[in-house]
């Protein structure tokens, strides 16, 4: 009889152990704590912080991407640190210092390669996603920005100093590089649309943006909104806007203007201007809710305590509020019912219902900046 | 009445000590501005990003007047904006001093 108890007990223990070892990551996310070099692992459905993962170095302006199975995050630190974080075991799995000064990265469509964009030395380095061993080094001789993944195991990135965009095809051992010159003066960031077709880079050194149609055999620069600020005095730019793959809003793209207090609308097919919306300040992020019905905008210093919500049908501001000092980033839940907003100087991530605009929760965080939900794993350009 | 007086005295003391603390170092708000907002281009540790390295060694060729002017008026044809709309001349000078001597913390 005793052995029976033992067997039952053993079975129960195994069951418990199994239950504990199952971690679903589909509604998890990471919040970058820029000052303390740590990440908060958060649960989007519970609106809760689960744990803090420390030891990631300088995370100012850090970003991250997810592996296709949503288990690992690859975190790109400003100090050149590339850290692989295990969301299941809630710890750092691997970490390398790959350069002196980095700015963002991307993961290939098949999840096998991670690319990092560097300021110093300027260029892109490509790593095996499993081992973090470097598999390719692509020096550009320029500060490199706007690095994204493109379908077909390719990466696309742009040179701030040289005004060129390079497409790196990683299907062969030696990357095949296509250089496109004449992208414009001082491109500061870029995005790729969710279908992987258009690569759009914003220009600091001139009024306008430049697009590439990646479905073309030899993509040529397409000028978008040339001279959009013509005749108007340019305002000082205290923070470069960001371009992210959340630009598609219905049939249009919404883009932040540089040096002007407005967001710009262009037709999704022709890229011709379809409108402008005057905003509270210089936009930093103009992000479409996943369904495309709203665009949420935050602003550069010193107007960075405010958010405006624009209705994409009327292009009018329908809501404005002040979450707190230094609103740095927003992330929608995958279906767009809620939005998480990092308010750096309040030390909080605040959560809002996107239809009622009511606050539904908040989480303590140390100088929070970027918020990244795992659903990004399945989106091109994120 | 005594309570009111004590409160006033305490407040005065608090204000005085705050002012003294600020005279001795760079005001916390300005340090925060340098780290966070200058930092959005120059990096939070000021070692450079899209903008150049602005740690003391890299700024050695500037004197305090020139550096204050760069902060106030920016550098035309580059991404360095004029901060005059936001900062007073006194604040710009404090920032220049802070940048040239480095963070002593």
XYZ file of C-alpha atoms in Angstrom, chain A residues 76-380:
305
model
C 20.368 46.052 -28.741
C 22.101 48.309 -26.211
C 23.669 51.661 -26.901
C 27.059 50.442 -25.657
C 27.219 47.847 -28.426
C 25.893 45.092 -26.176
C 23.823 42.379 -27.849
C 21.943 40.391 -25.223
C 19.783 37.322 -25.737
C 17.133 37.128 -23.037
C 15.134 33.990 -22.256
C 11.533 34.929 -21.398
C 10.727 31.397 -20.218
C 13.613 31.102 -17.773
C 13.491 34.850 -17.080
C 17.225 35.364 -17.421
C 20.004 36.431 -19.750
C 20.876 33.491 -22.005
C 23.898 35.092 -23.746
C 25.533 38.445 -24.075
C 28.268 39.854 -26.320
C 29.756 43.323 -26.739
C 29.795 43.643 -30.512
C 30.792 47.292 -31.036
C 31.407 50.528 -29.196
C 28.227 52.385 -30.060
C 25.137 50.747 -31.524
C 21.690 51.821 -32.589
C 19.092 49.124 -33.057
C 18.818 45.835 -34.825
C 16.632 43.364 -36.635
C 16.009 39.625 -36.987
C 15.803 37.806 -40.326
C 12.445 36.441 -41.479
C 13.561 32.853 -40.793
C 14.788 33.792 -37.308
C 18.300 32.495 -37.948
C 20.207 35.786 -38.047
C 20.297 38.919 -35.921
C 21.700 42.143 -37.386
C 22.954 45.131 -35.389
C 23.350 48.660 -36.669
C 26.424 50.514 -35.434
C 27.525 54.118 -35.195
C 31.067 53.274 -34.134
C 32.558 51.641 -36.126
C 29.854 52.493 -38.650
C 28.197 49.525 -40.287
C 26.122 46.424 -39.705
C 27.199 43.206 -38.057
C 25.303 39.976 -38.400
C 25.133 37.245 -35.783
C 23.922 33.679 -35.540
C 20.696 33.920 -33.532
C 21.462 30.698 -31.699
C 25.061 31.305 -30.608
C 25.518 35.087 -31.094
C 28.679 34.354 -33.070
C 29.372 36.934 -35.756
C 28.748 35.553 -39.234
C 29.193 38.715 -41.312
C 30.620 42.208 -40.901
C 29.454 44.926 -43.291
C 31.400 48.143 -42.673
C 29.789 51.187 -44.257
C 32.163 53.979 -43.232
C 29.128 55.887 -42.012
C 26.771 56.009 -39.077
C 24.166 53.432 -39.977
C 20.463 53.913 -39.220
C 17.059 52.506 -40.152
C 18.062 48.824 -40.090
C 15.096 46.528 -40.822
C 14.484 42.948 -41.889
C 13.051 42.388 -45.354
C 11.435 39.222 -46.722
C 13.834 36.711 -48.297
C 16.484 36.721 -45.561
C 17.520 40.279 -46.309
C 18.357 43.318 -44.209
C 17.983 46.917 -45.376
C 19.774 49.871 -43.771
C 20.761 53.445 -44.524
C 23.860 55.610 -44.147
C 23.347 58.903 -42.272
C 26.484 60.536 -43.663
C 26.434 59.167 -47.212
C 22.698 59.184 -47.956
C 22.763 55.633 -49.333
C 20.565 52.630 -48.635
C 22.086 49.163 -48.739
C 20.226 45.887 -49.154
C 22.117 42.900 -47.765
C 21.029 39.489 -49.050
C 22.097 36.788 -46.585
C 21.178 33.737 -48.632
C 24.799 33.138 -49.529
C 27.698 32.806 -47.130
C 29.158 36.098 -48.310
C 26.365 38.699 -48.092
C 25.332 40.152 -51.448
C 25.079 43.942 -51.136
C 22.997 46.218 -53.341
C 23.797 49.910 -52.871
C 21.267 52.571 -53.714
C 22.694 56.074 -53.852
C 20.890 59.406 -53.857
C 18.516 58.671 -50.974
C 18.822 62.278 -49.776
C 20.589 64.411 -47.234
C 21.060 62.960 -43.715
C 18.470 60.189 -43.502
C 17.749 59.824 -39.766
C 15.543 56.711 -39.527
C 13.555 54.373 -41.727
C 10.717 51.877 -41.686
C 9.566 48.942 -43.767
C 5.862 48.414 -44.318
C 4.242 45.306 -42.872
C 4.047 43.651 -46.297
C 7.785 44.149 -46.752
C 7.318 46.124 -49.940
C 8.147 49.753 -49.134
C 11.192 51.022 -47.296
C 10.714 54.659 -46.312
C 13.487 56.802 -44.884
C 12.969 60.212 -43.295
C 15.430 62.988 -44.060
C 16.831 65.483 -41.603
C 18.965 67.443 -44.066
C 16.145 68.242 -46.467
C 12.367 68.467 -46.477
C 10.950 65.157 -47.536
C 11.259 61.398 -47.345
C 12.584 58.806 -49.758
C 10.950 55.463 -50.502
C 12.165 52.295 -52.187
C 9.874 49.717 -53.757
C 11.557 46.465 -52.724
C 9.409 44.519 -55.161
C 11.406 46.119 -57.982
C 14.460 44.292 -59.305
C 16.554 47.467 -59.029
C 14.762 49.793 -56.605
C 15.207 53.480 -57.320
C 14.688 56.322 -54.837
C 11.137 57.681 -54.912
C 10.778 61.186 -53.457
C 7.901 61.494 -51.005
C 6.526 64.885 -49.938
C 9.479 66.847 -51.348
C 9.607 70.290 -49.783
C 6.755 69.615 -47.352
C 7.830 72.480 -45.138
C 8.251 74.997 -47.914
C 7.514 78.579 -46.970
C 7.330 77.827 -43.285
C 10.017 78.598 -40.754
C 11.711 75.447 -39.543
C 11.581 74.931 -35.789
C 14.518 73.569 -33.800
C 14.506 69.764 -33.635
C 15.222 68.665 -30.062
C 14.651 65.013 -30.787
C 14.736 63.121 -34.066
C 11.397 61.510 -34.820
C 11.195 57.733 -35.044
C 9.864 55.822 -37.986
C 8.386 52.437 -37.154
C 6.365 49.885 -39.000
C 3.122 51.169 -37.487
C 2.663 53.816 -40.149
C -0.156 52.225 -42.152
C -3.517 53.697 -41.171
C -6.255 52.453 -43.469
C -5.358 53.378 -47.047
C -2.727 55.877 -45.981
C 0.597 56.200 -44.252
C 1.027 58.645 -41.421
C 4.481 60.130 -40.884
C 5.988 62.639 -38.444
C 7.217 65.920 -39.929
C 10.699 67.141 -38.987
C 10.986 70.718 -37.717
C 7.230 71.288 -37.906
C 4.376 70.634 -35.527
C 2.444 68.318 -37.809
C 1.970 64.783 -39.002
C 1.810 64.134 -42.732
C -0.529 61.774 -44.562
C 0.323 60.091 -47.854
C -1.667 57.737 -50.051
C -0.612 54.113 -49.531
C -0.394 53.421 -53.267
C 0.713 56.639 -54.937
C 2.622 58.141 -51.969
C 1.071 61.508 -52.863
C 0.154 63.831 -49.995
C -3.420 63.409 -48.770
C -3.392 65.751 -45.799
C -1.694 67.204 -42.758
C -2.733 67.383 -39.144
C -1.459 70.190 -36.943
C -0.147 68.776 -33.664
C 0.722 69.958 -30.177
C 4.467 69.740 -30.783
C 7.147 68.124 -32.881
C 6.007 64.489 -33.213
C 8.408 61.734 -32.159
C 6.249 58.654 -32.733
C 3.090 58.684 -34.845
C 1.751 55.174 -34.366
C -1.367 53.703 -35.905
C -3.466 51.473 -33.677
C -3.299 47.962 -35.185
C -6.744 48.379 -36.809
C -5.620 51.690 -38.343
C -8.546 53.714 -36.989
C -6.498 55.927 -34.663
C -3.016 57.394 -34.648
C -1.372 58.159 -31.319
C 1.332 60.807 -31.279
C 3.893 61.791 -28.652
C 6.192 64.790 -28.795
C 9.758 66.019 -28.414
C 11.140 67.901 -25.428
C 9.871 70.252 -23.950
C 6.327 69.237 -24.942
C 6.866 65.585 -24.114
C 4.256 65.274 -21.365
C 1.386 65.090 -23.853
C -0.286 62.563 -26.154
C -2.679 63.370 -28.951
C -4.978 60.864 -30.618
C -5.952 61.491 -34.241
C -8.957 59.896 -35.919
C -7.747 58.579 -39.271
C -11.072 59.083 -41.050
C -11.371 62.801 -40.260
C -7.631 63.433 -39.613
C -8.722 65.493 -36.605
C -7.307 65.336 -33.093
C -10.066 63.633 -31.078
C -8.332 63.331 -27.726
C -5.456 64.982 -25.891
C -4.127 64.186 -22.437
C -1.027 64.437 -20.292
C 0.102 61.071 -18.929
C 3.054 62.736 -17.142
C 6.610 64.000 -17.592
C 8.640 62.578 -20.501
C 6.368 60.267 -22.472
C 8.891 58.218 -24.452
C 7.129 55.320 -26.123
C 3.788 53.639 -26.783
C 2.948 50.032 -27.564
C -0.486 48.755 -28.495
C -1.701 45.367 -27.400
C -1.815 43.167 -30.517
C -5.523 43.780 -31.163
C -5.268 47.437 -30.178
C -7.761 47.431 -27.292
C -5.176 48.895 -24.936
C -2.035 50.961 -25.197
C 0.940 50.943 -22.836
C 2.772 54.239 -22.447
C 6.159 54.746 -20.799
C 6.365 57.922 -18.737
C 10.059 58.163 -17.941
C 10.194 60.845 -15.279
C 7.127 59.509 -13.459
C 8.789 56.094 -13.243
C 5.618 54.457 -14.559
C 4.213 52.568 -17.475
C 0.588 53.607 -17.825
C -2.094 51.561 -19.537
C -5.139 53.016 -21.281
C -8.239 51.705 -23.003
C -7.975 53.044 -26.558
C -11.739 53.490 -27.018
C -12.773 55.114 -23.743
C -9.270 56.627 -23.105
C -9.679 55.585 -19.472
C -6.647 54.466 -17.547
C -6.838 50.755 -16.801
C -3.604 50.228 -14.924
C -0.044 51.253 -14.214
C 3.241 49.558 -13.476
C 6.264 50.930 -11.624
C 9.414 51.018 -13.734
C 12.799 52.761 -13.460
C 13.040 55.412 -16.221
C 11.045 53.291 -18.684
C 11.576 53.810 -22.414
C 10.773 51.224 -25.098
C 7.900 48.761 -24.624
C 7.897 45.618 -26.760
C 5.213 42.924 -26.800
C 6.093 39.472 -28.106
C 3.478 39.697 -30.883
C 6.113 41.724 -32.754
C 7.806 38.368 -33.451
C 5.406 37.775 -36.304
C 5.558 41.176 -37.957
C 8.011 42.180 -40.676
